[in-house]
Amino acid sequence: MNRATLIVNPFASGVTEERLAAVERELRRRAELTVILTERPEHATDLARGLERSDAVYVFGGDGLLNEVLNGLGKDAVVGVLPGGRTNVVARALGVPLDPASAVSALTAAPPLRISLGRANGRRFAFAAGIGFDAELVRRIDRLGRRGDGRRPGDLAFTWEAAKLLAGRRGRYQPALEIEGFGRAAFALVANGYPYSYAGRRPLRIAPHARFELGLDLVAPQRLAPRAIPRFVGYAFRGGGEVAKDVFYGHDLDRIEMRCDRPMPLQVDGEDLGDSDSVIFQAERDAVSILAPGAGTLRV
């Protein structure tokens, strides 16, 4: 029988005792299973470093837990993502059912897909990273504090904080960083897959050509003014591959180097990495295998 490890964040939005019991039952039918619950931030990274002997590592939590696990796994790892967070970007992009027990059945029958990972100053990320606007938004949400059960605020809080962030700047972002080989930009979004994220049920199609199997895609507005906001929002939700003269684009890149005029917030997979005055984004190609029920149909 195959050996599998299940890493669980018991504080994730979609993790309950009942759902965890159902996931365990389904996995034990198919593998010799070890279950580990995380106890603190970054704990999953430490746990993942010792899992070379597992045939598969299943992650039951949100995108933050997956990020931690990926930062501890080696090249030969096979990962299965069980949606237990609020947004579940990677699980949804890979075609994993949102019901955790159903997800087990889909994942254990799914082929492994070799994917790339991104790195931001050495920290791995699975789907997206950013410096400036979206990282500042992540930080604002974290400052609201997690609820008593450890779960993050919902989509309404994200929308409200984004509106307040733009209002506080009067809808204006001036050039604040230099992207080597491109020029000066207000902020930068770096995608390792598609979609970039989700707003509720709607995918954010910011980098519609990005794919998990390729390198990194860059989208960096040179500046932002109030009259341009509706246009950028339209780009994000339509994702028709529109090209604007006031936005820098890059596709399937191996390296993106940026220098900031002052330290700016940096995020990867929705996790705040603090302020950085320079960032090197790198594509780590053929980095890990991930179980993908929707392989071949990953476009949203």
Coordinates of C-alpha atoms in Angstrom, one line a residue:
M1 CA 0.0 0.0 0.0
N2 CA 1.2 3.5 -0.8
R3 CA 2.3 5.8 2.0
A4 CA 0.8 9.2 2.3
T5 CA 1.1 12.1 4.7
L6 CA -1.8 14.5 5.4
I7 CA -0.7 18.0 6.7
V8 CA -3.6 19.9 8.2
N9 CA -4.1 23.5 9.4
P10 CA -6.8 23.0 12.0
F11 CA -7.5 26.8 12.0
A12 CA -8.2 27.1 8.3
S13 CA -11.6 28.5 7.2
G14 CA -12.8 25.2 5.7
V15 CA -11.4 22.7 8.1
T16 CA -13.8 21.2 10.7
E17 CA -13.6 18.1 12.7
E18 CA -16.3 16.5 10.5
R19 CA -14.5 17.3 7.3
L20 CA -11.1 16.2 8.6
A21 CA -12.7 12.9 9.7
A22 CA -14.2 12.4 6.2
V23 CA -10.9 13.2 4.5
E24 CA -9.0 10.8 6.8
R25 CA -11.5 8.0 6.0
E26 CA -11.2 8.4 2.3
L27 CA -7.4 8.6 2.4
R28 CA -7.0 5.5 4.7
R29 CA -8.9 3.5 2.2
R30 CA -6.2 4.2 -0.4
A31 CA -2.9 4.6 1.6
E32 CA -1.1 4.0 4.8
L33 CA -1.7 7.4 6.3
T34 CA 0.1 9.7 8.7
V35 CA -1.8 12.8 9.9
I36 CA 0.0 15.9 11.2
L37 CA -1.6 19.1 12.5
T38 CA 0.3 22.3 12.3
E39 CA 0.8 24.2 15.5
R40 CA 2.3 27.6 14.5
P41 CA 3.2 29.7 11.5
E42 CA 5.9 28.1 9.3
H43 CA 5.5 24.8 11.1
A44 CA 4.4 23.1 7.9
T45 CA 7.7 24.0 6.2
D46 CA 9.6 22.2 9.0
L47 CA 7.3 19.2 8.8
A48 CA 7.6 18.9 5.0
R49 CA 11.4 18.7 5.1
G50 CA 11.2 15.2 6.6
L51 CA 8.7 13.7 4.2
E52 CA 10.9 12.2 1.5
R53 CA 9.5 8.7 2.2
S54 CA 5.9 9.5 1.5
D55 CA 4.5 8.6 -1.9
A56 CA 2.2 11.7 -1.7
V57 CA 1.8 14.7 0.6
Y58 CA -1.8 15.9 1.0
V59 CA -2.3 19.5 2.2
F60 CA -5.6 20.3 3.9
G61 CA -5.9 24.0 4.5
G62 CA -5.6 27.2 2.6
D63 CA -3.1 28.6 0.1
G64 CA -0.9 29.8 3.0
L65 CA -0.5 26.2 4.2
L66 CA 0.3 25.0 0.7
N67 CA 3.0 27.7 0.4
E68 CA 4.6 26.6 3.6
V69 CA 4.6 23.0 2.6
L70 CA 6.1 23.8 -0.9
N71 CA 8.9 25.7 0.8
G72 CA 10.0 22.5 2.6
L73 CA 9.5 19.8 0.0
G74 CA 12.1 18.4 -2.4
K75 CA 12.0 17.9 -6.2
D76 CA 10.6 14.3 -6.0
A77 CA 7.6 15.2 -3.9
V78 CA 4.0 14.6 -5.1
V79 CA 1.5 17.0 -3.7
G80 CA -2.3 16.8 -3.4
V81 CA -4.2 20.0 -2.5
L82 CA -7.4 19.5 -0.5
P83 CA -9.3 22.8 -0.3
G84 CA -9.7 23.9 3.3
G85 CA -9.2 27.7 3.0
R86 CA -11.3 30.6 2.0
T87 CA -10.0 31.2 -1.5
N88 CA -8.3 28.0 -2.5
V89 CA -6.7 29.4 -5.6
V90 CA -4.5 26.5 -6.5
A91 CA -7.1 23.8 -5.8
R92 CA -9.7 25.7 -8.0
A93 CA -7.2 26.3 -10.7
L94 CA -6.3 22.6 -10.9
G95 CA -9.9 21.5 -11.0
V96 CA -10.0 20.0 -7.5
P97 CA -13.6 19.6 -6.2
L98 CA -14.2 22.1 -3.3
D99 CA -15.8 19.4 -1.1
P100 CA -12.8 17.9 0.7
A101 CA -14.0 14.3 0.7
S102 CA -14.8 14.4 -3.0
A103 CA -11.4 16.1 -3.6
V104 CA -9.7 13.0 -2.2
S105 CA -11.4 10.7 -4.7
A106 CA -10.5 13.1 -7.6
L107 CA -6.9 13.5 -6.4
T108 CA -6.1 9.9 -5.9
A109 CA -7.3 9.2 -9.5
A110 CA -5.5 12.2 -11.0
P111 CA -2.2 12.3 -12.9
P112 CA 0.7 14.2 -11.4
L113 CA 1.6 17.3 -13.3
R114 CA 5.2 18.7 -13.2
I115 CA 4.9 22.4 -12.5
S116 CA 7.2 25.4 -11.9
L117 CA 7.3 27.4 -8.8
G118 CA 8.2 31.1 -8.4
R119 CA 10.7 32.5 -5.9
A120 CA 10.7 36.0 -4.4
N121 CA 14.1 36.7 -2.8
G122 CA 14.3 32.9 -2.3
R123 CA 10.8 32.3 -0.9
R124 CA 8.8 29.9 -3.1
F125 CA 5.3 30.7 -4.2
A126 CA 2.8 28.6 -6.1
F127 CA 0.5 31.0 -7.9
A128 CA 1.2 34.8 -7.4
A129 CA 3.4 37.4 -5.8
G130 CA 3.3 41.1 -5.7
I131 CA 5.1 44.2 -4.5
G132 CA 3.1 47.4 -3.8
F133 CA -0.6 47.5 -4.1
D134 CA -1.8 43.9 -3.6
A135 CA 0.9 43.3 -0.9
E136 CA -0.3 46.4 1.0
L137 CA -3.9 45.0 0.8
V138 CA -2.8 41.7 2.2
R139 CA -1.1 43.5 5.1
R140 CA -4.3 45.5 5.8
I141 CA -6.3 42.4 6.0
D142 CA -3.8 40.8 8.4
R143 CA -3.9 43.9 10.6
L144 CA -7.7 43.5 10.9
G145 CA -6.7 40.4 12.9
R146 CA -7.9 36.9 12.5
R147 CA -11.1 36.0 14.3
G148 CA -11.2 34.1 17.6
D149 CA -11.1 30.8 15.7
G150 CA -8.0 31.9 13.8
R151 CA -9.7 32.4 10.4
R152 CA -9.2 35.3 8.2
P153 CA -11.9 37.9 7.3
G154 CA -14.0 37.2 4.2
D155 CA -14.3 38.6 0.8
L156 CA -16.4 41.6 1.9
A157 CA -13.5 42.7 4.1
F158 CA -11.0 42.4 1.2
T159 CA -13.3 44.5 -1.0
W160 CA -13.8 47.2 1.7
E161 CA -10.1 47.4 2.5
A162 CA -9.2 47.7 -1.2
A163 CA -11.7 50.6 -1.6
K164 CA -10.2 52.3 1.5
L165 CA -6.7 51.8 0.2
L166 CA -7.5 53.4 -3.1
A167 CA -9.5 56.2 -1.4
G168 CA -6.6 56.9 0.9
R169 CA -4.4 57.5 -2.1
R170 CA -7.1 59.3 -4.0
G171 CA -6.8 56.6 -6.6
R172 CA -3.3 57.5 -7.5
Y173 CA -0.1 55.4 -7.7
Q174 CA 3.0 57.1 -9.1
P175 CA 6.1 55.2 -10.3
A176 CA 7.9 53.9 -7.3
L177 CA 10.2 51.1 -8.5
E178 CA 12.5 50.2 -11.4
I179 CA 12.0 46.9 -13.2
E180 CA 15.2 45.8 -15.0
G181 CA 14.7 45.6 -18.7
F182 CA 11.2 47.2 -18.5
G183 CA 11.3 50.6 -16.8
R184 CA 9.6 52.4 -13.9
A185 CA 6.3 51.2 -12.5
A186 CA 3.9 52.0 -9.7
F187 CA 3.6 48.4 -8.5
A188 CA 4.1 44.9 -9.9
L189 CA 2.1 41.6 -10.0
V190 CA 3.9 38.4 -10.8
A191 CA 2.0 35.3 -11.7
N192 CA 3.1 31.7 -11.7
G193 CA -0.3 30.3 -12.8
Y194 CA -3.8 31.2 -13.9
P195 CA -5.9 32.8 -12.5
Y196 CA -3.9 35.2 -10.4
S197 CA -6.5 34.9 -7.6
Y198 CA -10.2 35.0 -7.0
A199 CA -12.7 37.7 -5.8
G200 CA -15.4 35.6 -4.4
R201 CA -16.4 33.2 -7.1
R202 CA -14.9 35.3 -9.9
P203 CA -11.4 34.6 -11.1
L204 CA -8.9 37.5 -11.4
R205 CA -7.6 37.2 -15.0
I206 CA -4.7 39.6 -14.5
A207 CA -2.1 37.4 -16.3
P208 CA -4.2 35.3 -18.7
H209 CA -1.3 33.6 -20.4
A210 CA 0.4 32.4 -17.2
R211 CA 0.6 28.7 -16.7
F212 CA 1.9 26.5 -13.9
E213 CA 4.1 24.6 -16.3
L214 CA 5.9 27.8 -17.6
G215 CA 8.0 30.6 -16.1
L216 CA 6.7 33.8 -14.6
D217 CA 4.4 36.4 -16.0
L218 CA 4.7 40.1 -15.1
V219 CA 2.0 42.8 -15.1
A220 CA 3.1 46.2 -13.9
P221 CA 1.1 49.4 -14.3
Q222 CA 3.4 52.3 -14.8
R223 CA 1.1 54.6 -12.9
L224 CA -2.5 54.6 -11.7
A225 CA -5.0 57.5 -11.8
P226 CA -8.7 57.6 -10.8
R227 CA -9.9 57.6 -14.4
A228 CA -7.9 54.5 -15.2
I229 CA -9.3 52.4 -12.3
P230 CA -12.4 51.1 -14.2
R231 CA -10.2 50.1 -17.1
F232 CA -7.9 48.1 -14.9
V233 CA -10.7 46.4 -13.1
G234 CA -12.2 45.4 -16.5
Y235 CA -8.8 43.9 -17.4
A236 CA -8.7 41.9 -14.2
F237 CA -12.1 40.3 -14.6
R238 CA -12.3 39.9 -18.4
G239 CA -8.8 38.7 -18.9
G240 CA -9.0 38.9 -22.7
G241 CA -5.3 39.5 -23.1
E242 CA -5.7 43.3 -23.6
V243 CA -2.5 45.2 -24.0
A244 CA -2.3 48.7 -22.6
K245 CA 0.5 51.2 -23.4
D246 CA 0.8 52.2 -19.7
V247 CA 1.4 48.6 -18.4
F248 CA 4.5 46.5 -18.6
Y249 CA 4.0 42.9 -19.6
G250 CA 6.3 39.9 -19.5
H251 CA 5.6 36.2 -20.3
D252 CA 7.3 33.0 -19.4
L253 CA 10.2 34.8 -17.7
D254 CA 13.1 33.2 -15.8
R255 CA 14.1 36.3 -13.8
I256 CA 12.5 39.6 -12.9
E257 CA 14.6 42.1 -10.9
M258 CA 13.2 45.2 -9.2
R259 CA 14.6 48.0 -7.2
C260 CA 12.3 50.2 -5.1
D261 CA 12.6 53.9 -4.4
R262 CA 11.8 53.0 -0.8
P263 CA 11.0 49.7 1.0
M264 CA 7.6 48.4 -0.2
P265 CA 5.3 45.6 1.0
L266 CA 6.0 42.2 -0.6
Q267 CA 3.6 39.2 -0.6
V268 CA 3.7 35.7 -2.0
D269 CA 0.5 33.5 -2.2
G270 CA -1.3 36.0 0.1
E271 CA 1.4 35.9 2.8
D272 CA 3.0 39.1 3.9
L273 CA 6.8 39.0 3.7
G274 CA 7.4 42.5 5.1
D275 CA 9.0 45.4 3.3
S276 CA 11.7 45.1 0.7
D277 CA 13.8 47.7 -1.2
S278 CA 14.7 45.2 -3.9
V279 CA 13.2 41.9 -5.1
I280 CA 14.5 39.2 -7.4
F281 CA 11.7 36.9 -8.7
Q282 CA 12.9 33.7 -10.3
A283 CA 11.2 30.8 -12.0
E284 CA 12.1 27.4 -10.5
R285 CA 11.1 25.2 -13.5
D286 CA 10.1 21.6 -13.1
A287 CA 10.1 22.1 -9.4
V288 CA 7.5 19.6 -8.0
S289 CA 4.7 17.3 -9.0
I290 CA 1.2 18.2 -8.1
L291 CA -2.0 16.1 -8.6
A292 CA -4.2 17.8 -11.1
P293 CA -7.7 16.4 -11.8
G294 CA -8.2 19.1 -14.4
A295 CA -4.9 18.6 -16.3
G296 CA -5.3 19.6 -19.9
T297 CA -8.3 21.8 -19.0
L298 CA -6.7 24.2 -16.6
R299 CA -7.7 27.4 -18.4
V300 CA -10.6 29.1 -16.5

